[in-house]
XYZ file of C-alpha atoms in Angstrom:
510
model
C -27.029 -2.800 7.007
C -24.333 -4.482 5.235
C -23.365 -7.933 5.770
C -20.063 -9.628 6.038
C -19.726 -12.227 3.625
C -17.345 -15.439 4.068
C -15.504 -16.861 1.487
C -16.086 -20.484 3.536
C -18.299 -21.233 6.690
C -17.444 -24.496 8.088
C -20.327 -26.024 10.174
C -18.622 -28.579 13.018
C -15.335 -27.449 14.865
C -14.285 -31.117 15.386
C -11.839 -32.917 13.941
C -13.328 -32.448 10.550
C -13.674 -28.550 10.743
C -10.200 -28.228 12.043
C -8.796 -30.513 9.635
C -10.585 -28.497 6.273
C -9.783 -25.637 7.804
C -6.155 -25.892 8.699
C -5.904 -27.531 4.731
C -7.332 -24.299 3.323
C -4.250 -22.602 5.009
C -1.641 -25.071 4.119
C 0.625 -24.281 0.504
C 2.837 -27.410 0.701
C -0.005 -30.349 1.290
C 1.496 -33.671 1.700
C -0.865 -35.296 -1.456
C 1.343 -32.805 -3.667
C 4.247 -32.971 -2.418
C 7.014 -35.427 -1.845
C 8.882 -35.488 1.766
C 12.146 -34.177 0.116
C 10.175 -30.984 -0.928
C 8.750 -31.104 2.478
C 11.945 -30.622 3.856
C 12.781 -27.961 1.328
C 10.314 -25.496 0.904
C 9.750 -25.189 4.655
C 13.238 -24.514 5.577
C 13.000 -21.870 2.623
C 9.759 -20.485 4.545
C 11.477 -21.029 7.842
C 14.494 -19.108 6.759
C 13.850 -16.874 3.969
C 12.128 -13.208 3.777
C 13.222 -12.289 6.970
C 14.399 -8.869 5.299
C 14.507 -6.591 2.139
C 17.171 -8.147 -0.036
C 17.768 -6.001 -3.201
C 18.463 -7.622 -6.741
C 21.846 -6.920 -8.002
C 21.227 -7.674 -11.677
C 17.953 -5.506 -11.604
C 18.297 -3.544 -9.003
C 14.674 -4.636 -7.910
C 14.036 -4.915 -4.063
C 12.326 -7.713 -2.377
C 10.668 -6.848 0.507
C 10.196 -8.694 4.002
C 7.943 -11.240 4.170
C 4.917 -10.809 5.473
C 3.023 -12.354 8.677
C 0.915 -15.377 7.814
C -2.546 -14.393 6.323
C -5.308 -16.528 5.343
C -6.199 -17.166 2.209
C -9.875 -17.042 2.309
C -12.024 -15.139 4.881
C -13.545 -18.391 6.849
C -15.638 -18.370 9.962
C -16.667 -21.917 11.858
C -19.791 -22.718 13.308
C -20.026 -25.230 16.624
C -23.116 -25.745 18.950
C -20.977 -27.267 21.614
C -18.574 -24.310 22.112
C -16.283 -21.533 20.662
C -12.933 -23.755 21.271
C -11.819 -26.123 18.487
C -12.664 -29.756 19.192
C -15.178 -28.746 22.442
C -17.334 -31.636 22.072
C -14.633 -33.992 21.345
C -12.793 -33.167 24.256
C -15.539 -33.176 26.925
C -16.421 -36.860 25.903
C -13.005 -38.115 26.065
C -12.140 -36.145 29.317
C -16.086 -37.565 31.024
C -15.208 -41.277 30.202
C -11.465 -40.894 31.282
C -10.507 -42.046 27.869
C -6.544 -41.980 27.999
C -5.843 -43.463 24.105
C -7.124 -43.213 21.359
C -8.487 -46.054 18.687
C -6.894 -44.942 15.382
C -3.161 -45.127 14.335
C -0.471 -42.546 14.485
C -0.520 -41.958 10.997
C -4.520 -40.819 11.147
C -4.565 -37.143 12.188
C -5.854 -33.909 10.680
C -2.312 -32.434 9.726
C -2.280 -31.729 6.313
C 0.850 -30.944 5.707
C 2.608 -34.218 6.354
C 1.270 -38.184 6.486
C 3.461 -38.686 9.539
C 3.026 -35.554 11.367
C 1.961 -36.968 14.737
C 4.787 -39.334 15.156
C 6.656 -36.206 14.117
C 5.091 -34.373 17.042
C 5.686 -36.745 19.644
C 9.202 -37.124 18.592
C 9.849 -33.468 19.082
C 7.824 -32.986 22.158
C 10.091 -36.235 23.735
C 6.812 -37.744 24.153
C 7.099 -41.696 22.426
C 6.087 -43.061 25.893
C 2.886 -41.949 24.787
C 2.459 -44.136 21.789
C 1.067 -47.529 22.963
C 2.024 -50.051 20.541
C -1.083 -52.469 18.945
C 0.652 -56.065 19.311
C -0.782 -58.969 17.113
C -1.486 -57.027 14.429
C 0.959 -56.199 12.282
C 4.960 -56.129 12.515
C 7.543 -59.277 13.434
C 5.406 -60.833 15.868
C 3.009 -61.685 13.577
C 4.745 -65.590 13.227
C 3.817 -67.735 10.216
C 2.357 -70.363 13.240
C 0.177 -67.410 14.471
C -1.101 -66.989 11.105
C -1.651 -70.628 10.463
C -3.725 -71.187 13.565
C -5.950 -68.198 11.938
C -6.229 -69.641 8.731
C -7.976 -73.100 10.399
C -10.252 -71.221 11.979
C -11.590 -68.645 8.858
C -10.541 -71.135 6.126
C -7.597 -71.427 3.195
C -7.654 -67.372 2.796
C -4.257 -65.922 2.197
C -3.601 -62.851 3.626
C -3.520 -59.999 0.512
C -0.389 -58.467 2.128
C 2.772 -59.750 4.064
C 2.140 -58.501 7.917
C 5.581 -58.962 8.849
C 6.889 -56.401 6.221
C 4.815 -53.684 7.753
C 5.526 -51.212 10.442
C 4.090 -52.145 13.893
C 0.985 -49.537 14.621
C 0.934 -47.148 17.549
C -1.651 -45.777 18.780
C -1.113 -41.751 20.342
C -2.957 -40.935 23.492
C -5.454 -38.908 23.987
C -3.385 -35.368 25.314
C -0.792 -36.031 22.752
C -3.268 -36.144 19.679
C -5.019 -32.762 21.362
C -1.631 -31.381 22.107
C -1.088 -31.672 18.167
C -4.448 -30.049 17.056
C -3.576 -26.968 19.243
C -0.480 -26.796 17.330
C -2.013 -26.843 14.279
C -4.671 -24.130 15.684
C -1.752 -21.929 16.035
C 0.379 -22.858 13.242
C -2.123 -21.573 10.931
C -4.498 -19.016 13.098
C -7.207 -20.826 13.488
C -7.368 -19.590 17.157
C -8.377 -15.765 16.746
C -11.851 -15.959 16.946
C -12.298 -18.138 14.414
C -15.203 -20.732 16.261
C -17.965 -19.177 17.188
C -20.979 -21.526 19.523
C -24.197 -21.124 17.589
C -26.827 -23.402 16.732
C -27.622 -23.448 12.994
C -31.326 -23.246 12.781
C -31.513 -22.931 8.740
C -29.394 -23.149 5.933
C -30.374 -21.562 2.211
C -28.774 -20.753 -0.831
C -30.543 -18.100 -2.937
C -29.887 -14.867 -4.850
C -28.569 -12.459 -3.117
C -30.041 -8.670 -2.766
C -27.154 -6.806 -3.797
C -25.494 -4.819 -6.724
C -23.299 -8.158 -7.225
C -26.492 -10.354 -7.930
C -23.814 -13.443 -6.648
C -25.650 -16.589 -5.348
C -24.615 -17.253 -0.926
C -25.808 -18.923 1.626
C -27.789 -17.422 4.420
C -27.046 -19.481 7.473
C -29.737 -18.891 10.509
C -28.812 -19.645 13.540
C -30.324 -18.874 16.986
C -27.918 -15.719 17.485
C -27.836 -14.422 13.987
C -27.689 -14.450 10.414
C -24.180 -15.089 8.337
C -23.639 -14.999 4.436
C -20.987 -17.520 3.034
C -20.159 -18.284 -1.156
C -19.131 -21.760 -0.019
C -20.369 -23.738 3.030
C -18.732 -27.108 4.317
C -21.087 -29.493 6.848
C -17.955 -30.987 9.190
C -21.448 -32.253 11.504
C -20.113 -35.870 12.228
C -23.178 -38.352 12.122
C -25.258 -35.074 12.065
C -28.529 -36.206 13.925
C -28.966 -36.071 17.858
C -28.344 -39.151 19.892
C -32.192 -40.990 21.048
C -32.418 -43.467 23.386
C -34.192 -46.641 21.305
C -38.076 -45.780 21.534
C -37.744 -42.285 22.458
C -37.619 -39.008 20.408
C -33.811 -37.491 20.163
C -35.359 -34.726 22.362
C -37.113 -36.836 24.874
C -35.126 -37.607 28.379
C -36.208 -39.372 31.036
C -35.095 -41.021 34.366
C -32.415 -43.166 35.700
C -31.250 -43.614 31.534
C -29.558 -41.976 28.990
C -27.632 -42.321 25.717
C -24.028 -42.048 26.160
C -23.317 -39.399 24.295
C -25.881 -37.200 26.004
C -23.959 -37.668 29.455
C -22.883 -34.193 30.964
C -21.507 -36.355 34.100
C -20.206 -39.839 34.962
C -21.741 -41.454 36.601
C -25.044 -39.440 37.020
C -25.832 -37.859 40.561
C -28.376 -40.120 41.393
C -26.388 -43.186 40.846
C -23.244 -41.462 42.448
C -25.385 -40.820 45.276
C -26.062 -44.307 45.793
C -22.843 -45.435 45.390
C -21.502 -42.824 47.779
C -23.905 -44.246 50.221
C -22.519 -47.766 50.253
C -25.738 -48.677 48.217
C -25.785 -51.940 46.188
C -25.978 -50.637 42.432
C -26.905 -52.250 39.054
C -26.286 -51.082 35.748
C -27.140 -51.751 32.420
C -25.310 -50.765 29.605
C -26.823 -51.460 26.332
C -24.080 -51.578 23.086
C -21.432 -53.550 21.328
C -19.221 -50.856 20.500
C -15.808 -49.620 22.008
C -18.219 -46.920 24.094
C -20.096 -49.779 25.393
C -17.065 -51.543 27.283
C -14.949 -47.808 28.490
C -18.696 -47.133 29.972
C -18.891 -50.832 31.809
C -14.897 -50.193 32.700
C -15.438 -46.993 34.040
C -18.555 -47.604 36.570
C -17.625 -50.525 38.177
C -13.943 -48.373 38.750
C -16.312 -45.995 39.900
C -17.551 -48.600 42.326
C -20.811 -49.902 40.942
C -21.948 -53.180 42.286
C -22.556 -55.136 39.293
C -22.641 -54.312 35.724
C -24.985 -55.880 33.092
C -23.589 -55.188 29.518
C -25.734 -56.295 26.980
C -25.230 -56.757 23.708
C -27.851 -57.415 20.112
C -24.834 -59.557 18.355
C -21.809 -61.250 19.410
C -18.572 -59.511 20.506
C -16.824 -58.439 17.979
C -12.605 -57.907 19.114
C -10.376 -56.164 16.197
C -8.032 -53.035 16.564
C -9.484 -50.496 14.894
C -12.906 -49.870 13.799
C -12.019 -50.812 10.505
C -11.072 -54.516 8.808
C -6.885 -54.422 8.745
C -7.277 -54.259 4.926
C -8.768 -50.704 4.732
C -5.504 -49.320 6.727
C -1.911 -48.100 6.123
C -0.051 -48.298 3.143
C -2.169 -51.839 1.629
C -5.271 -50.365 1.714
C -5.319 -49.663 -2.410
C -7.127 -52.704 -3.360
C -10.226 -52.292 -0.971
C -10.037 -48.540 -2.189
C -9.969 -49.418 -5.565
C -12.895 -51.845 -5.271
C -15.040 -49.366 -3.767
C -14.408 -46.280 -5.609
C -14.794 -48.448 -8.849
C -18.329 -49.755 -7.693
C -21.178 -49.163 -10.190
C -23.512 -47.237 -7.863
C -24.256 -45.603 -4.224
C -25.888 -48.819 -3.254
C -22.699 -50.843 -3.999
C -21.028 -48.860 -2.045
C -23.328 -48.451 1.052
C -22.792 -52.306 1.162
C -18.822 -52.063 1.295
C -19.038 -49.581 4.065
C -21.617 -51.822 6.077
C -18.991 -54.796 5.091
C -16.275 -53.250 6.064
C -17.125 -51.748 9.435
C -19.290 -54.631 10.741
C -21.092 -53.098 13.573
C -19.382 -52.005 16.504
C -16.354 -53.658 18.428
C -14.057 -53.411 21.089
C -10.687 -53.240 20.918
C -8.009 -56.207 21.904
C -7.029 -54.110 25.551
C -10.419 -53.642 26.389
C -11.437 -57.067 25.966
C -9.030 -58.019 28.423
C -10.015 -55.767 30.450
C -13.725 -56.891 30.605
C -12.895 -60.653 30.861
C -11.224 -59.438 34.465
C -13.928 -58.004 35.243
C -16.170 -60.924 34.969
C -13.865 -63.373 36.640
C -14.059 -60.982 39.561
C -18.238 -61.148 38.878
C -18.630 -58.063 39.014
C -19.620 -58.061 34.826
C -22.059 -59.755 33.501
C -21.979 -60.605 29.284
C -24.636 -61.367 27.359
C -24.710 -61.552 23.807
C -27.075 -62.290 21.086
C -30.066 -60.569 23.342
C -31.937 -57.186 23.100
C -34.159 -54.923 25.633
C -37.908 -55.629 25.013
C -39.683 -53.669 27.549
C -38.620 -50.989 30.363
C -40.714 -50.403 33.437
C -39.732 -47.137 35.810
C -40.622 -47.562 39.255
C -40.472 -44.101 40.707
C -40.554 -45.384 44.613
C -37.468 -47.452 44.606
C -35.845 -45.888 41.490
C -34.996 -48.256 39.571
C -35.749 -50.290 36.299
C -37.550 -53.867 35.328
C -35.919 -54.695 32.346
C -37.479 -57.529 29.952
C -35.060 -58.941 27.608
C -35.304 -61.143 24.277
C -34.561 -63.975 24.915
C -34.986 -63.491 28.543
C -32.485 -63.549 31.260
C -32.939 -62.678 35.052
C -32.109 -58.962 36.153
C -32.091 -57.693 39.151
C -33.751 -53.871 39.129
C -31.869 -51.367 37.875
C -30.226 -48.367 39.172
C -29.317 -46.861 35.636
C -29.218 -47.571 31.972
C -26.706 -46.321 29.659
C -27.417 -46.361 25.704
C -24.362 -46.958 23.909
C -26.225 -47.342 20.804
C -24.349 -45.305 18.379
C -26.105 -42.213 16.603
C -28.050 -42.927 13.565
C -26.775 -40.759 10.201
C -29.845 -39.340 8.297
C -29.681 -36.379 6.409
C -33.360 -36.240 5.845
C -33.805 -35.999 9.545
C -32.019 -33.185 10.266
C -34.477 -29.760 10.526
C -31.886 -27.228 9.515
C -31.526 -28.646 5.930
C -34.980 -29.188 4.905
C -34.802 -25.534 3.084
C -31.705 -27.148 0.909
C -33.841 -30.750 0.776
C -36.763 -28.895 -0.807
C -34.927 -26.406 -3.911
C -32.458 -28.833 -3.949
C -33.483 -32.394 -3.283
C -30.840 -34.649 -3.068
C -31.246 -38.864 -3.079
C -30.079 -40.658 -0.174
C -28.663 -44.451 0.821
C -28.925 -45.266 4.087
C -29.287 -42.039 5.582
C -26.395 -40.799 3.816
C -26.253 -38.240 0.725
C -25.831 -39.008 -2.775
C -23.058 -36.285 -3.163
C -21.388 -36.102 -5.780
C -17.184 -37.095 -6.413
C -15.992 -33.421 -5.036
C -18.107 -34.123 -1.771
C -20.233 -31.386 -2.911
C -24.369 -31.099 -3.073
C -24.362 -30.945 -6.766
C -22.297 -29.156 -9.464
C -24.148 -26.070 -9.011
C -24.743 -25.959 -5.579
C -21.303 -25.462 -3.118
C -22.640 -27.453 -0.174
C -19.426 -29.555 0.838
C -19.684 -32.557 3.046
C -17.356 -34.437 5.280
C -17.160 -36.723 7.852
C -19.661 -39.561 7.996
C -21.826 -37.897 5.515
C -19.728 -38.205 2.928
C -19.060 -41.902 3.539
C -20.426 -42.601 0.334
C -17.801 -41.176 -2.199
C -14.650 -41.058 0.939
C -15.106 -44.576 1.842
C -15.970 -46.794 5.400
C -13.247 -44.565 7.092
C -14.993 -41.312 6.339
C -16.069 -40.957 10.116
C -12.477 -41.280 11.233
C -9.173 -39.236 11.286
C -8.236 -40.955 8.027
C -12.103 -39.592 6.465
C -11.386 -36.653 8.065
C -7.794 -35.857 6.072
C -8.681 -37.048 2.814
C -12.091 -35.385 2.782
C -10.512 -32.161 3.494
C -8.181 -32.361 0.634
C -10.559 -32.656 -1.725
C -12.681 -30.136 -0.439
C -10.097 -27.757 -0.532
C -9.186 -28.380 -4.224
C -12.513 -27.684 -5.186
C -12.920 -24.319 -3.247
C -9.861 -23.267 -4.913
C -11.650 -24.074 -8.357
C -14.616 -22.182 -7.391
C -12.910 -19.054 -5.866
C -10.288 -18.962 -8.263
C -7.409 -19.632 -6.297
C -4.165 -21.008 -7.988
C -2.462 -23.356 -6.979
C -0.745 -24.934 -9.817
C 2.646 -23.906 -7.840
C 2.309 -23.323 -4.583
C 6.055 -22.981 -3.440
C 7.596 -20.693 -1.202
C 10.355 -20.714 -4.230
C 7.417 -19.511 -6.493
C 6.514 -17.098 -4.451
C 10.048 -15.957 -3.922
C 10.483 -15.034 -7.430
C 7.078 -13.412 -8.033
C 8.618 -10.667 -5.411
C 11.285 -10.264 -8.025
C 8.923 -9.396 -11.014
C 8.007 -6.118 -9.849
């Protein structure tokens, strides 16, 4: 029986998949081309080859354009479902998550920096971009940034804020409204994503008349053949509950990203029954507080949020000096770092743990004037105790602080990245070992496996040569660029001149 064999199989069909596919399909990419041959060569795609037109001179006929094809034979791989963005989707639509964290000018659109803003002005939809206040833009007052400077010190700020553009952020609809135009923009809708569960991965010889080298992906419907495969897996290993194998559940607790419903039965059932409810929720990220927001709207007595630091507020996810158009200096200081290790310690700099964003700290301080939140930094669960006839937890903390028992515990813990704990790529770990810093791969500059092996990574696993915002929509877009540059080396695609001009004239040359 003969196999199919891809030119590309993309493993993820989040934001990361879409955005390496949709940059495999896209001639005009916006880090080669200026916005004045934006303008142009679309409107000469938009408006051109729409029928034969015959030379005069030569008396050679150019012929119609023809439909949109993709340039390389690609088929995506998701566990979650056969829809772009499945997973992504379901989390934002179970924690009623109406905005999203990054700025309008982080998407996956290749073709254009400011494609979203684009979007929502041609869909009339600017109410929809919520403005971040106090961070950049005219408000940010010379007295505003003197108070800052007495409380962090004599630092001057490396950019003027008041010369930049204030930041919007889209909402959530908005930024999925703009993926499914990019689906169908470039075809990525016609059965492209298909929900299997990669069980192996391998790259070996293959048993033909070609002798060419592929990779046989397993997974637990069948086996596919690709020359060049792309891991789009975002942190890439299974949530876990602290103590617990990622495959272990039990009771009354889970991690958050594990949640299939909010809240869970058993607690709504409670609730429902004009119960008196207590919840812990364990985290100091941006999760942590939508999850503590969203019970005690869902009408939870009390919520406990508890947290191993102190609460960190800030914008984005990100210090303000990895973003927008003055981010060249931090990107120059870690791409010029001597090694891996240098590096792993500007992305743990630079991202800081997890935080919560200026809204949502507002939010949670009106919940605790209310009471209904309780705070409590610098402290961490020691011990859990299940009582199975009233159903709820006895929680020990360090240092200790008085809890009522427990209804529920959610984890917003954050998923820990390490490639050498994920089963699937042990065949690749073992003929092809690769070193590793904190759980993430040594790759090498063209987010590959090694020169000879055409394993591409994005996304959080290749933090280490995109940067701190590799897990975000900013890693996302500049990952797949340089993906897609070396695929075209490999395959031998050209794409010295990419123009809908230069491919105009080549009709011409009979």
């Amino acid at each position: 029986m003969e196999h199919h064999i891809y030119d590309v199989l993309v493993i993820g069909a989040g934001p990361c998949g879409l955005a390496v596919a949709a940059r495999l399909c896209e001639r005009t990419p916006s880090a080669l081309f200026t916005d004045d041959e934006h303008r142009r060569y679309h409107w000469i795609q938009r408006h051109s080859g729409r029928m034969s037109i015959m030379n005069r001179k030569n008396g050679m006929v150019a012929k119609a354009r023809r439909p949109f094809k993709q340039p390389y034979s690609v088929l995506v791989l998701d566990a979650e479902g056969d829809e772009w963005l499945s997973r992504w989707n379901r989390l934002f639509k179970l924690f009623e998550i109406k905005t999203l964290r990054s700025p309008m000018f982080f998407h996956v659109d290749p073709k254009d920096r400011d494609a979203l803003l684009e979007f929502a002005h041609q869909e009339g939809r600017q109410a929809e971009c919520d403005e971040i206040t106090g961070c950049v833009g005219k408000e940010r007052s010379g007295h505003q940034k003197k108070k800052e400077r007495k409380r962090t010190g004599p630092r001057e700020p490396t950019v003027e804020e008041r010369d930049r553009k204030d930041y919007f952020t889209p909402s959530r609809k908005l930024f999925a409204d703009q993926c499914k135009r990019i689906v169908h923009n470039y075809c990525l809708d016609d059965g492209l994503v298909k929900q299997e569960i990669v069980e192996d991965l391998d790259y070996t010889d293959c048993e033909d008349e070609h002798g060419e080298r592929l990779f046989i992906v397993r997974t637990n419907k069948q086996i596919h053949r690709a020359r060049i495969v792309v891991l789009a897996i975002g942190p890439g290993n299974p949530p876990r509950i602290p103590g617990l194998l990622p495959t272990e559940r039990i009771q009354g607790a889970c991690h958050a990203m594990q949640a299939r419903e909010f809240p869970d039965p058993v607690l709504k059932a409670k609730i429902e029954q004009r119960h008196t409810t207590n919840v812990l929720v364990v985290g100091g990220g941006l999760t942590s507080a939508q999850i503590t927001d969203l019970a005690l709207r869902c009408g939870v007595t009390k919520v406990w949020h508890v947290l191993r630091s102190q609460l960190k507020v800030k914008p984005f996810d990100l210090n303000l000096e990895w973003l927008g158009k003055f981010r060249n200096f931090e990107q120059a200081s870690f791409w010029s770092a001597n090694s891996d290790e240098e590096r792993l310690q500007h992305i743990q700099a630079a991202r800081n743990g997890g935080s919560i964003t200026p809204k949502y700290h507002k939010i949670l301080k009106s919940h605790m004037a209310r009471g209904k939140l309780s705070l409590v930094t610098n402290t961490t669960v020691k011990s859990r105790t299940w009582d199975p006839e009233t159903k709820t937890w006895q929680v020990q903390t360090k240092p200790h602080i008085d809890l009522p028992p427990l209804d529920y515990i959610y984890y917003a813990t954050g998923i820990q990245t390490d490639i050498d704990a994920l089963p699937w790529l042990q065949t690749m770990q073992s003929k092809y070992p690769i070193q590793c810093r904190g759980g993430l791969p040594c790759i090498n500059d063209d987010l590959m496996w090694n020169s000879h092996v055409p394993l591409f990574v994005s996304g959080r696993l290749g933090a280490l040569k995109i940067g701190p915002g590799a897990a975000n929509l900013a890693g996302a877009r500049s990952g797949a660029e340089r993906i897609a540059w070396s695929i075209a080396d490999i395959l031998g695609e050209d794409e010295k001149d990419p123009s809908p001009e230069a491919e105009s004239e080549s009709e011409f040359d009979g």
